[in-house]
Coordinates of N, CA and C and ligand atoms in Angstrom, one line a residue:
M1 N 128.3 -3.2 -12.7 CA 129.8 -3.2 -12.2 C 129.9 -3.9 -10.7
A2 N 131.2 -4.8 -10.8 CA 131.2 -5.8 -9.8 C 131.3 -4.8 -8.3
P3 N 130.8 -5.5 -7.3 CA 131.0 -4.6 -5.8 C 132.3 -4.5 -5.7
S4 N 132.7 -3.4 -4.9 CA 134.1 -3.1 -4.5 C 134.1 -3.1 -2.9
A5 N 135.0 -3.5 -2.1 CA 135.0 -3.3 -0.7 C 136.0 -2.2 -0.5
L6 N 136.6 -1.5 -1.0 CA 137.6 -0.5 -1.1 C 136.6 0.8 -0.4
I7 N 137.4 1.1 0.5 CA 137.1 2.6 1.1 C 138.4 3.5 0.9
A8 N 137.8 4.4 -0.3 CA 139.0 5.6 -0.2 C 138.2 6.4 -0.8
D9 N 138.9 7.6 -0.8 CA 138.2 9.0 -0.9 C 138.4 9.2 -2.5
E10 N 137.6 10.0 -3.2 CA 137.5 9.8 -4.6 C 139.4 10.5 -5.2
P11 N 139.8 11.2 -4.7 CA 140.9 11.6 -5.6 C 141.8 10.6 -5.6
L12 N 141.9 9.6 -4.5 CA 142.8 8.4 -4.1 C 142.2 7.3 -5.5
R13 N 140.9 7.1 -5.4 CA 140.4 5.9 -6.5 C 140.7 6.6 -8.0
S14 N 140.3 7.9 -8.4 CA 140.8 8.2 -9.6 C 142.3 7.9 -9.9
F15 N 143.2 8.5 -9.1 CA 144.6 8.2 -9.0 C 145.1 6.3 -9.3
L16 N 144.4 5.7 -8.5 CA 144.6 4.3 -8.6 C 144.0 3.9 -9.9
Q17 N 142.7 4.5 -10.3 CA 142.4 4.1 -11.9 C 143.5 4.3 -12.9
A18 N 144.0 5.5 -12.8 CA 145.0 6.2 -13.8 C 146.1 5.3 -13.7
L19 N 146.7 4.9 -12.2 CA 147.8 3.9 -12.5 C 147.5 2.4 -13.0
H20 N 146.6 2.0 -12.9 CA 146.4 0.6 -13.5 C 146.2 0.8 -15.2
G21 N 145.6 1.9 -15.4 CA 145.4 1.9 -17.0 C 146.7 2.3 -17.3
Q22 N 147.5 3.1 -16.9 CA 149.1 3.4 -17.4 C 149.9 2.0 -17.3
S23 N 149.6 1.0 -16.4 CA 150.3 0.0 -16.3 C 149.8 -1.1 -17.5
L24 N 148.5 -1.0 -17.7 CA 148.2 -2.1 -18.6 C 148.4 -1.4 -20.1
T25 N 148.2 -0.1 -20.3 CA 148.8 0.1 -21.7 C 150.4 -0.3 -22.0
Q26 N 150.9 -0.4 -21.1 CA 152.4 -0.7 -20.9 C 152.4 -2.3 -21.3
E27 N 151.9 -2.6 -20.7 CA 151.8 -4.4 -20.8 C 151.2 -4.8 -22.2
A28 N 150.4 -4.0 -22.5 CA 150.0 -4.5 -24.2 C 151.0 -4.2 -24.9
G29 N 152.1 -3.5 -24.7 CA 153.0 -3.1 -25.7 C 154.5 -4.4 -25.4
V30 N 154.3 -5.0 -24.5 CA 155.0 -6.1 -24.2 C 155.2 -7.5 -24.9
E31 N 156.3 -8.0 -25.5 CA 156.0 -9.2 -26.2 C 156.3 -10.3 -25.1
W32 N 155.1 -10.7 -24.8 CA 155.5 -11.7 -23.4 C 156.2 -13.0 -23.7
S33 N 155.8 -13.3 -25.1 CA 156.2 -14.8 -25.4 C 157.6 -14.8 -26.0
A34 N 158.2 -13.6 -26.0 CA 159.8 -13.3 -26.4 C 160.3 -12.7 -25.1
L35 N 160.4 -13.1 -24.1 CA 160.6 -12.3 -23.0 C 162.1 -13.4 -22.7
P36 N 163.5 -12.7 -22.1 CA 164.5 -13.6 -22.0 C 163.8 -13.9 -20.4
P37 N 165.1 -15.2 -19.8 CA 164.4 -15.7 -18.6 C 164.6 -14.4 -17.4
Q38 N 163.7 -14.7 -16.4 CA 163.2 -13.8 -15.3 C 164.6 -13.2 -14.4
T39 N 165.4 -14.0 -14.6 CA 166.5 -13.9 -13.4 C 167.6 -13.1 -14.5
S40 N 167.5 -12.8 -15.6 CA 168.8 -12.2 -16.4 C 168.6 -10.7 -16.2
D41 N 169.8 -10.2 -16.8 CA 170.0 -8.9 -16.7 C 168.9 -8.2 -17.7
A42 N 168.8 -8.7 -19.1 CA 168.1 -8.4 -20.3 C 166.7 -8.2 -19.9
F43 N 166.3 -9.4 -19.0 CA 164.9 -9.4 -18.5 C 164.6 -7.8 -17.7
D44 N 165.6 -7.8 -16.6 CA 165.5 -6.6 -15.8 C 165.6 -5.3 -16.5
D45 N 166.3 -5.4 -17.8 CA 166.3 -4.2 -18.7 C 165.2 -3.6 -19.1
I46 N 164.2 -4.9 -19.8 CA 162.9 -4.5 -20.0 C 162.1 -4.1 -19.4
M47 N 162.2 -4.6 -17.8 CA 161.2 -4.3 -17.0 C 161.4 -2.9 -16.3
R48 N 162.5 -2.4 -16.4 CA 162.9 -1.3 -15.5 C 162.1 -0.1 -15.5
D49 N 161.4 0.0 -16.7 CA 160.4 1.2 -16.8 C 159.0 0.7 -17.1
K50 N 159.1 -0.4 -16.5 CA 157.4 -1.0 -16.8 C 156.6 -1.0 -15.1
F51 N 155.5 -0.6 -14.8 CA 154.8 -0.9 -13.5 C 154.5 -2.4 -13.5
I52 N 154.1 -3.3 -14.5 CA 153.5 -4.6 -14.4 C 152.7 -4.7 -12.9
A53 N 151.9 -3.5 -12.4 CA 151.3 -3.5 -11.3 C 150.0 -4.8 -11.1
L54 N 150.1 -5.0 -10.1 CA 149.1 -6.0 -9.7 C 147.8 -5.9 -10.2
D55 N 146.9 -6.6 -10.8 CA 145.7 -5.9 -11.7 C 144.5 -5.8 -10.4
Q56 N 143.7 -4.5 -10.8 CA 143.0 -3.9 -10.0 C 142.0 -4.7 -9.3
D57 N 141.5 -5.8 -9.4 CA 140.5 -6.7 -9.3 C 141.4 -7.4 -8.1
K58 N 142.4 -7.9 -8.4 CA 143.3 -8.5 -7.2 C 143.9 -7.6 -6.1
C59 N 144.4 -6.5 -6.2 CA 144.5 -5.2 -5.5 C 143.3 -5.3 -4.6
E60 N 142.2 -5.1 -5.2 CA 140.8 -5.1 -4.3 C 140.7 -6.3 -3.4
L61 N 140.9 -7.5 -3.6 CA 140.9 -8.8 -3.1 C 141.6 -8.6 -2.0
V62 N 143.0 -8.1 -2.4 CA 144.1 -8.2 -1.2 C 143.6 -7.3 -0.3
Y63 N 143.1 -6.2 -0.5 CA 142.8 -4.8 0.6 C 141.5 -5.9 1.4
H64 N 140.9 -6.3 0.6 CA 139.6 -7.0 1.4 C 140.2 -8.1 2.6
I65 N 141.1 -9.1 2.2 CA 141.6 -9.8 3.1 C 142.3 -9.3 4.1
L66 N 142.9 -7.7 4.1 CA 143.8 -7.3 4.5 C 142.7 -6.5 5.8
R67 N 141.6 -6.1 5.4 CA 140.8 -5.4 6.2 C 140.2 -6.6 7.3
S68 N 139.9 -7.6 6.5 CA 139.1 -8.7 7.2 C 140.1 -9.5 8.2
I69 N 141.5 -9.7 8.0 CA 142.6 -10.4 8.9 C 143.1 -8.9 9.9
K70 N 142.4 -8.1 10.0 CA 142.8 -7.0 10.6 C 144.6 -7.2 10.6
A71 N 145.2 -7.2 9.5 CA 146.7 -7.1 9.1 C 147.3 -5.5 9.5
T72 N 148.1 -5.8 10.6 CA 149.0 -4.4 10.7 C 150.4 -4.6 10.3
T73 N 151.0 -5.8 10.0 CA 152.0 -5.6 9.5 C 152.1 -6.7 8.5
I74 N 152.4 -5.9 7.3 CA 152.3 -6.3 5.6 C 153.6 -6.4 5.0
V75 N 153.8 -7.4 4.5 CA 155.2 -7.5 3.8 C 154.7 -7.6 2.2
E76 N 155.3 -6.7 1.2 CA 155.1 -6.8 -0.3 C 156.6 -7.0 -0.9
A77 N 156.7 -8.3 -1.7 CA 157.9 -9.0 -2.2 C 157.6 -8.5 -3.6
G78 N 158.1 -7.5 -4.0 CA 158.0 -7.0 -5.6 C 157.0 -5.7 -5.3
T79 N 157.7 -4.5 -5.5 CA 157.1 -3.4 -5.4 C 157.0 -2.5 -6.6
S80 N 158.1 -2.6 -7.6 CA 157.9 -1.7 -8.7 C 157.6 -0.3 -8.3
F81 N 156.5 0.1 -9.2 CA 156.3 1.8 -9.1 C 155.1 1.8 -7.8
G82 N 155.2 0.7 -7.3 CA 154.2 0.7 -5.8 C 152.8 1.0 -5.9
V83 N 152.4 0.5 -6.9 CA 150.7 0.7 -7.0 C 149.8 -0.4 -6.2
S84 N 150.1 -1.4 -5.9 CA 149.7 -2.5 -5.3 C 150.0 -2.2 -3.5
T85 N 151.3 -1.7 -3.2 CA 151.6 -1.0 -2.0 C 150.6 0.0 -1.7
I86 N 150.0 0.8 -2.5 CA 149.0 2.0 -2.2 C 147.7 1.2 -1.4
Y87 N 147.4 0.1 -2.0 CA 146.2 -1.0 -1.3 C 146.8 -1.2 0.0
L88 N 147.8 -1.8 0.0 CA 147.8 -2.4 1.3 C 148.3 -1.3 2.4
A89 N 149.0 0.0 2.1 CA 149.2 1.1 2.9 C 147.6 1.3 3.5
L90 N 146.8 1.7 2.5 CA 145.7 1.9 2.9 C 144.8 1.1 4.1
A91 N 144.9 -0.4 3.9 CA 144.1 -1.2 4.5 C 144.9 -1.1 5.7
A92 N 146.4 -1.1 5.6 CA 147.2 -0.9 6.9 C 146.7 0.3 8.0
A93 N 146.7 1.4 6.9 CA 145.9 2.6 7.8 C 144.7 2.5 8.4
Q94 N 143.7 2.0 8.0 CA 142.4 2.0 8.3 C 142.5 0.8 9.3
N95 N 143.3 -0.3 9.5 CA 143.3 -1.0 10.4 C 144.2 -0.6 11.6
A96 N 144.9 0.2 11.3 CA 145.6 0.8 12.6 C 144.8 1.8 13.4
H97 N 144.1 2.4 12.6 CA 142.7 3.0 13.3 C 141.8 2.3 13.7
A98 N 141.5 1.3 13.3 CA 140.5 0.5 13.9 C 140.8 -0.2 15.1
E99 N 142.0 -0.6 15.0 CA 142.6 -1.3 16.3 C 143.4 -0.7 17.2
S100 N 143.4 0.5 16.8 CA 144.2 1.6 17.8 C 145.6 0.8 18.1
K101 N 146.5 0.7 17.0 CA 147.8 0.1 17.0 C 148.4 0.4 15.7
P102 N 149.7 0.6 16.0 CA 150.3 1.1 14.9 C 150.6 -0.1 13.8
A103 N 150.6 0.2 12.4 CA 150.9 -0.9 11.4 C 151.8 0.0 10.5
K104 N 152.4 -1.0 9.6 CA 153.4 -0.7 8.5 C 153.1 -1.9 7.5
V105 N 153.8 -1.4 6.3 CA 153.7 -2.1 5.0 C 155.7 -2.2 4.5
I106 N 155.9 -3.0 4.9 CA 157.4 -3.1 4.5 C 157.2 -3.5 3.0
A107 N 158.0 -3.0 2.2 CA 157.8 -3.0 0.7 C 159.6 -3.1 0.1
T108 N 159.5 -4.0 -0.8 CA 160.9 -4.0 -1.2 C 161.2 -4.0 -2.8
E109 N 162.0 -3.6 -3.0 CA 162.3 -3.5 -4.5 C 163.7 -3.3 -4.7
K110 N 164.5 -3.8 -5.7 CA 165.9 -4.2 -6.1 C 166.4 -3.1 -7.1
E111 N 165.5 -2.7 -7.6 CA 165.9 -1.3 -8.9 C 165.5 0.0 -8.3
P112 N 166.7 0.7 -7.8 CA 166.7 2.0 -7.3 C 166.0 3.1 -7.9
S113 N 165.9 2.8 -9.1 CA 164.9 3.6 -10.0 C 163.9 3.6 -9.9
K114 N 163.2 2.3 -9.6 CA 161.7 1.7 -9.6 C 161.4 2.3 -8.4
A115 N 162.4 2.2 -7.4 CA 162.0 2.6 -5.6 C 161.9 4.0 -5.8
A116 N 162.8 4.9 -6.7 CA 162.7 5.7 -6.6 C 160.9 6.7 -6.9
R117 N 160.7 6.0 -8.4 CA 159.3 6.3 -8.9 C 158.3 5.8 -8.2
A118 N 158.3 4.9 -7.2 CA 157.2 4.4 -6.1 C 157.0 5.5 -5.2
Q119 N 158.4 6.0 -4.6 CA 158.0 7.0 -3.5 C 157.5 8.3 -4.1
E120 N 158.1 8.7 -5.4 CA 156.9 10.0 -6.0 C 155.3 9.4 -6.1
I121 N 155.2 8.4 -6.5 CA 153.8 7.9 -6.7 C 153.0 8.2 -5.3
W122 N 153.8 7.6 -4.3 CA 153.2 7.1 -2.8 C 153.0 9.0 -2.3
A123 N 153.8 9.7 -2.6 CA 153.5 11.0 -2.2 C 152.6 11.6 -2.8
Q124 N 152.2 11.5 -4.0 CA 151.3 11.6 -5.0 C 149.7 10.9 -4.5
A125 N 150.2 10.0 -3.6 CA 148.8 9.4 -3.1 C 148.5 9.9 -1.9
G126 N 149.1 10.7 -1.2 CA 148.9 11.2 -0.1 C 149.9 10.4 1.2
K127 N 149.7 11.9 2.3 CA 150.8 11.3 3.5 C 150.3 10.1 4.2
K128 N 148.9 9.9 4.5 CA 148.5 8.6 5.1 C 149.2 7.5 4.5
I129 N 149.2 7.3 3.1 CA 149.8 6.2 2.7 C 151.1 6.0 2.6
E130 N 151.9 7.4 2.0 CA 153.2 7.6 2.7 C 153.7 6.5 3.8
D131 N 153.3 7.4 5.0 CA 153.8 7.3 6.2 C 153.6 5.9 6.5
M132 N 152.8 5.0 6.0 CA 152.5 3.5 6.5 C 153.8 2.8 5.7
I133 N 154.7 3.0 4.8 CA 155.5 2.3 4.0 C 157.2 2.5 4.6
D134 N 157.4 1.4 4.4 CA 158.6 0.9 5.0 C 159.5 0.4 3.9
L135 N 160.0 1.5 2.9 CA 160.6 0.9 1.3 C 162.3 0.4 1.9
R136 N 162.2 -0.9 1.5 CA 163.6 -1.3 1.5 C 164.3 -1.9 0.4
I137 N 165.2 -0.5 -0.2 CA 165.5 -0.8 -1.6 C 167.0 -1.9 -1.8
G138 N 166.5 -3.2 -2.5 CA 167.9 -3.8 -2.3 C 167.5 -5.3 -2.9
D139 N 168.1 -6.4 -3.0 CA 167.6 -7.8 -2.9 C 166.8 -8.3 -1.7
L140 N 165.8 -8.8 -2.2 CA 164.6 -9.2 -0.8 C 165.4 -10.3 -0.2
R141 N 166.2 -11.0 -0.8 CA 166.7 -12.0 0.1 C 167.6 -11.5 1.5
E142 N 168.0 -10.1 1.1 CA 168.7 -9.5 2.3 C 167.5 -8.3 2.9
T143 N 166.9 -7.6 2.4 CA 166.2 -6.5 3.0 C 164.9 -7.3 3.7
L144 N 164.7 -8.5 3.4 CA 163.5 -9.2 4.2 C 164.0 -10.0 5.4
A145 N 165.2 -10.0 5.6 CA 165.9 -11.3 6.4 C 165.8 -10.9 7.9
K146 N 165.8 -9.4 7.8 CA 165.6 -8.9 9.3 C 164.7 -7.9 9.5
D147 N 164.0 -7.4 10.8 CA 163.4 -6.4 11.4 C 162.0 -6.4 10.4
L148 N 161.2 -7.2 10.7 CA 160.0 -7.3 9.9 C 158.9 -7.2 11.2
G149 N 159.1 -7.7 12.4 CA 158.0 -7.9 13.4 C 157.0 -9.2 12.8
E150 N 155.9 -9.3 13.8 CA 155.1 -10.6 13.5 C 154.0 -9.9 12.4
V151 N 154.6 -11.1 11.3 CA 153.8 -10.8 10.0 C 152.8 -11.2 9.9
D152 N 151.5 -10.5 9.4 CA 150.2 -10.8 9.1 C 150.0 -11.3 7.8
F153 N 150.8 -10.8 6.9 CA 150.1 -10.8 5.6 C 151.5 -10.8 4.5
L154 N 151.9 -11.5 3.7 CA 152.8 -11.3 2.5 C 152.1 -11.5 0.9
L155 N 152.5 -10.3 0.2 CA 152.2 -10.6 -1.1 C 153.5 -10.7 -1.9
L156 N 153.3 -12.1 -2.7 CA 154.5 -12.5 -3.7 C 154.1 -11.8 -5.1
D157 N 154.7 -10.7 -5.4 CA 154.3 -10.3 -6.5 C 155.6 -10.1 -7.2
I158 N 156.4 -11.1 -7.6 CA 157.8 -10.9 -7.8 C 158.4 -12.0 -8.8
W159 N 159.3 -12.0 -10.0 CA 159.6 -13.1 -10.8 C 159.6 -14.2 -10.2
T160 N 159.1 -15.2 -10.7 CA 158.6 -16.8 -10.1 C 160.0 -17.3 -9.0
P161 N 161.2 -17.1 -9.7 CA 162.4 -17.6 -9.1 C 162.7 -17.3 -7.5
L162 N 162.1 -16.0 -7.6 CA 162.4 -15.2 -6.0 C 161.1 -15.5 -5.2
S163 N 160.0 -16.3 -5.5 CA 159.2 -16.5 -4.8 C 159.3 -17.1 -3.5
L164 N 159.7 -18.4 -3.7 CA 160.3 -19.3 -2.7 C 161.5 -18.4 -1.6
P165 N 162.3 -18.1 -2.3 CA 163.1 -17.4 -1.1 C 162.5 -16.3 -0.1
A166 N 161.5 -15.4 -1.2 CA 161.0 -14.5 -0.3 C 160.2 -14.9 0.9
L167 N 159.4 -16.5 0.5 CA 158.6 -16.7 1.7 C 159.4 -17.3 2.7
K168 N 160.7 -17.9 2.5 CA 161.5 -18.3 3.5 C 162.2 -17.4 4.5
A169 N 162.5 -16.0 3.5 CA 162.8 -15.2 4.2 C 161.8 -14.5 5.5
V170 N 160.6 -14.6 5.0 CA 159.7 -13.9 5.8 C 158.9 -14.8 6.6
Q171 N 159.0 -16.3 6.5 CA 158.5 -17.4 7.4 C 158.8 -17.4 8.7
P172 N 159.8 -17.0 9.1 CA 160.3 -17.2 10.6 C 159.3 -16.1 11.3
S173 N 159.0 -15.0 10.5 CA 158.1 -14.1 11.5 C 156.8 -13.9 11.1
L174 N 156.2 -15.0 10.2 CA 154.7 -15.0 10.2 C 154.0 -15.6 11.3
R175 N 152.9 -15.0 11.6 CA 152.0 -15.2 12.5 C 151.6 -16.6 12.1
R176 N 150.9 -17.5 13.0 CA 149.7 -18.3 12.9 C 148.4 -17.6 12.2
G177 N 148.1 -18.1 11.2 CA 146.8 -17.6 10.2 C 147.3 -16.4 9.3
A178 N 148.5 -16.3 9.3 CA 149.2 -15.2 8.4 C 148.6 -15.8 6.9
V179 N 148.3 -14.8 6.0 CA 147.9 -14.7 4.8 C 148.9 -14.5 3.7
I180 N 149.2 -15.3 2.7 CA 150.0 -15.2 1.5 C 149.7 -15.2 0.5
V181 N 149.5 -14.4 -0.6 CA 148.8 -14.3 -1.9 C 150.1 -14.3 -2.7
A182 N 150.1 -15.1 -3.8 CA 150.8 -14.9 -4.9 C 150.2 -14.9 -6.3
D183 N 150.8 -13.9 -7.1 CA 150.1 -13.8 -8.3 C 150.6 -14.7 -9.5
N184 N 149.8 -14.5 -10.3 CA 150.0 -15.2 -11.6 C 150.3 -16.8 -11.6
T185 N 149.5 -17.5 -10.6 CA 149.9 -19.0 -10.2 C 149.5 -19.8 -11.1
L186 N 148.2 -19.3 -12.2 CA 148.1 -20.4 -13.2 C 149.0 -20.4 -14.7
K187 N 149.1 -19.2 -14.6 CA 149.7 -18.3 -16.1 C 151.5 -18.9 -15.7
A188 N 151.4 -18.9 -14.6 CA 153.4 -19.1 -14.2 C 153.3 -20.6 -13.5
T189 N 152.6 -21.3 -13.7 CA 152.5 -22.8 -12.9 C 154.2 -23.2 -12.8
Q190 N 154.7 -23.5 -13.8 CA 155.9 -24.0 -14.1 C 157.0 -23.2 -12.8
G191 N 157.0 -21.9 -13.3 CA 157.9 -21.1 -12.4 C 157.6 -21.1 -11.0
Y192 N 156.4 -21.3 -10.5 CA 156.0 -21.7 -9.1 C 156.1 -22.8 -8.4
Q193 N 156.7 -24.0 -9.3 CA 156.6 -25.3 -8.8 C 157.4 -25.5 -7.5
D194 N 158.4 -24.8 -7.3 CA 159.2 -25.3 -6.2 C 158.6 -24.4 -4.9
L195 N 157.7 -23.2 -5.0 CA 157.0 -22.8 -4.0 C 155.8 -23.7 -3.7
F196 N 155.0 -24.4 -4.5 CA 154.0 -25.2 -4.7 C 154.6 -26.5 -3.8
D197 N 155.7 -27.0 -4.2 CA 156.2 -28.3 -3.5 C 156.3 -27.9 -2.2
Y198 N 157.3 -26.8 -1.7 CA 157.3 -26.4 -0.3 C 156.1 -26.3 0.5
V199 N 155.3 -25.5 0.0 CA 154.1 -25.2 0.6 C 152.9 -26.3 0.8
D200 N 153.0 -27.4 -0.4 CA 152.0 -28.6 -0.1 C 152.6 -29.7 0.4
A201 N 153.8 -29.5 0.9 CA 154.4 -30.6 1.5 C 153.9 -30.9 2.7
E202 N 153.8 -31.8 3.1 CA 153.2 -33.0 4.0 C 153.7 -32.1 5.6
G203 N 152.8 -31.7 6.7 CA 153.5 -31.0 7.5 C 154.1 -29.4 7.3
S204 N 154.0 -28.9 6.2 CA 154.7 -27.6 6.0 C 154.0 -26.5 6.6
G205 N 152.8 -26.7 7.5 CA 152.0 -25.8 7.9 C 151.3 -24.6 7.2
F206 N 151.4 -25.1 5.9 CA 150.6 -24.2 4.7 C 149.2 -24.8 4.2
K207 N 148.3 -24.3 3.9 CA 147.3 -24.7 2.9 C 147.0 -23.8 1.9
R208 N 147.0 -24.3 1.0 CA 147.1 -23.3 -0.3 C 145.7 -23.5 -1.6
V209 N 145.1 -22.3 -2.1 CA 144.1 -22.7 -2.9 C 144.3 -21.4 -3.8
T210 N 143.9 -22.1 -5.3 CA 144.1 -21.3 -6.5 C 142.3 -20.6 -6.6
L211 N 143.0 -19.3 -6.7 CA 141.5 -18.6 -7.0 C 141.5 -18.1 -8.7
P212 N 140.3 -18.3 -9.1 CA 140.2 -18.1 -10.5 C 140.3 -16.7 -11.3
Y213 N 141.3 -16.1 -10.6 CA 141.4 -14.5 -11.5 C 142.2 -14.9 -12.7
T214 N 142.1 -13.8 -13.3 CA 142.9 -13.7 -14.6 C 144.3 -14.2 -14.5
G215 N 144.7 -15.4 -14.9 CA 146.5 -15.8 -14.8 C 146.6 -16.7 -13.3
G216 N 145.3 -16.6 -12.4 CA 145.5 -17.2 -11.2 C 146.2 -16.5 -9.9
L217 N 145.3 -16.8 -9.1 CA 145.9 -16.1 -7.9 C 146.0 -17.0 -6.6
D218 N 147.1 -17.3 -5.8 CA 147.0 -18.3 -5.1 C 146.7 -17.8 -3.7
M219 N 145.9 -18.2 -2.7 CA 145.8 -17.6 -1.3 C 146.3 -18.8 -0.4
V220 N 147.4 -18.9 0.3 CA 147.7 -19.3 1.1 C 147.7 -19.1 2.5
I221 N 147.4 -20.0 3.6 CA 147.2 -19.8 4.8 C 148.5 -20.7 5.7
Y222 N 149.1 -19.8 6.5 CA 149.7 -20.7 7.5 C 149.4 -20.8 8.6
Q223 N 148.9 -22.2 8.9 CA 148.1 -22.5 9.8 C 148.7 -22.9 11.1
Ligands
SAM301 C1 155.6 -7.7 -10.8 S1 156.7 -6.3 -9.9 C2 155.9 -5.9 -8.8 C3 154.8 -4.7 -9.0 C4 153.9 -4.1 -7.8 N1 153.7 -5.2 -6.9 C5 152.6 -3.5 -8.4 O1 151.5 -4.3 -7.9 O2 152.6 -2.4 -8.6 C6 158.2 -7.0 -9.6 C7 159.2 -6.4 -9.1 O3 160.2 -7.0 -8.2 C8 161.1 -6.6 -8.5 N2 162.3 -7.5 -8.3 C9 163.1 -8.4 -8.7 N3 163.8 -9.4 -8.2 C10 163.9 -8.9 -6.9 C11 164.8 -9.0 -5.5 N4 165.5 -9.8 -5.9 N5 164.6 -8.2 -4.8 C12 163.5 -7.4 -4.6 N6 163.1 -6.9 -5.6 C13 163.1 -7.9 -6.8 C14 161.5 -6.1 -9.9 O4 162.3 -5.0 -10.4 C15 159.8 -5.5 -10.2 O5 159.8 -4.1 -10.1

């Protein structure tokens, strides 16, 4: 078994395992090659009852990075039913304790029914998790436009056309040395092209590397 950096008690570990299992089971039933465009209502209709959670190994890597950079202000663009958010909140709570400072996870989801389900799941995950999360329901171009604080970390787990708008919304609040992680960057290279062009541009302040996780996972540093 691959080593894991996750520090979590047993009920939470099993709960996470079960959530990832449910997500994968759902995903196996999706006809990925026949989906409508990501910004269409038809696409949202198909995805409304789906977890499409970040893969478990990627969630654990994100948690590991958050502990390493001692992140206490964390933003998640694309919350769905809030599986990855649990990892963010766990790291935030542990960092808050270690650093003796407040911490928060700003999560955002545009579908109210998905946001409601996320809140139920966080309640099941426990008060320590729930208390860390500031859930903003609505379009991220509005929900992330203000009151972020100084951001240490941004997770881009969102339909690709929303990735660059999410980064631009958060950029004024990013601290130097902040980390941005974007999912499925190899699988969805075309969709990410505008984000890559922006981040890779001379003098952008960003440095990007693609990690060979399934579908690709990009790690960007704001220097
Ligand atoms: C890939 S899922 C997120 C999965 C989640 N991070 C997890 O691991 O459990 C992306 C989510 O972004 C939401 N979304 C799409 N467009 C959005 C927008 N403009 N503002 C906020 N959320 C949006 C979708 O409804 C969907 O639930």
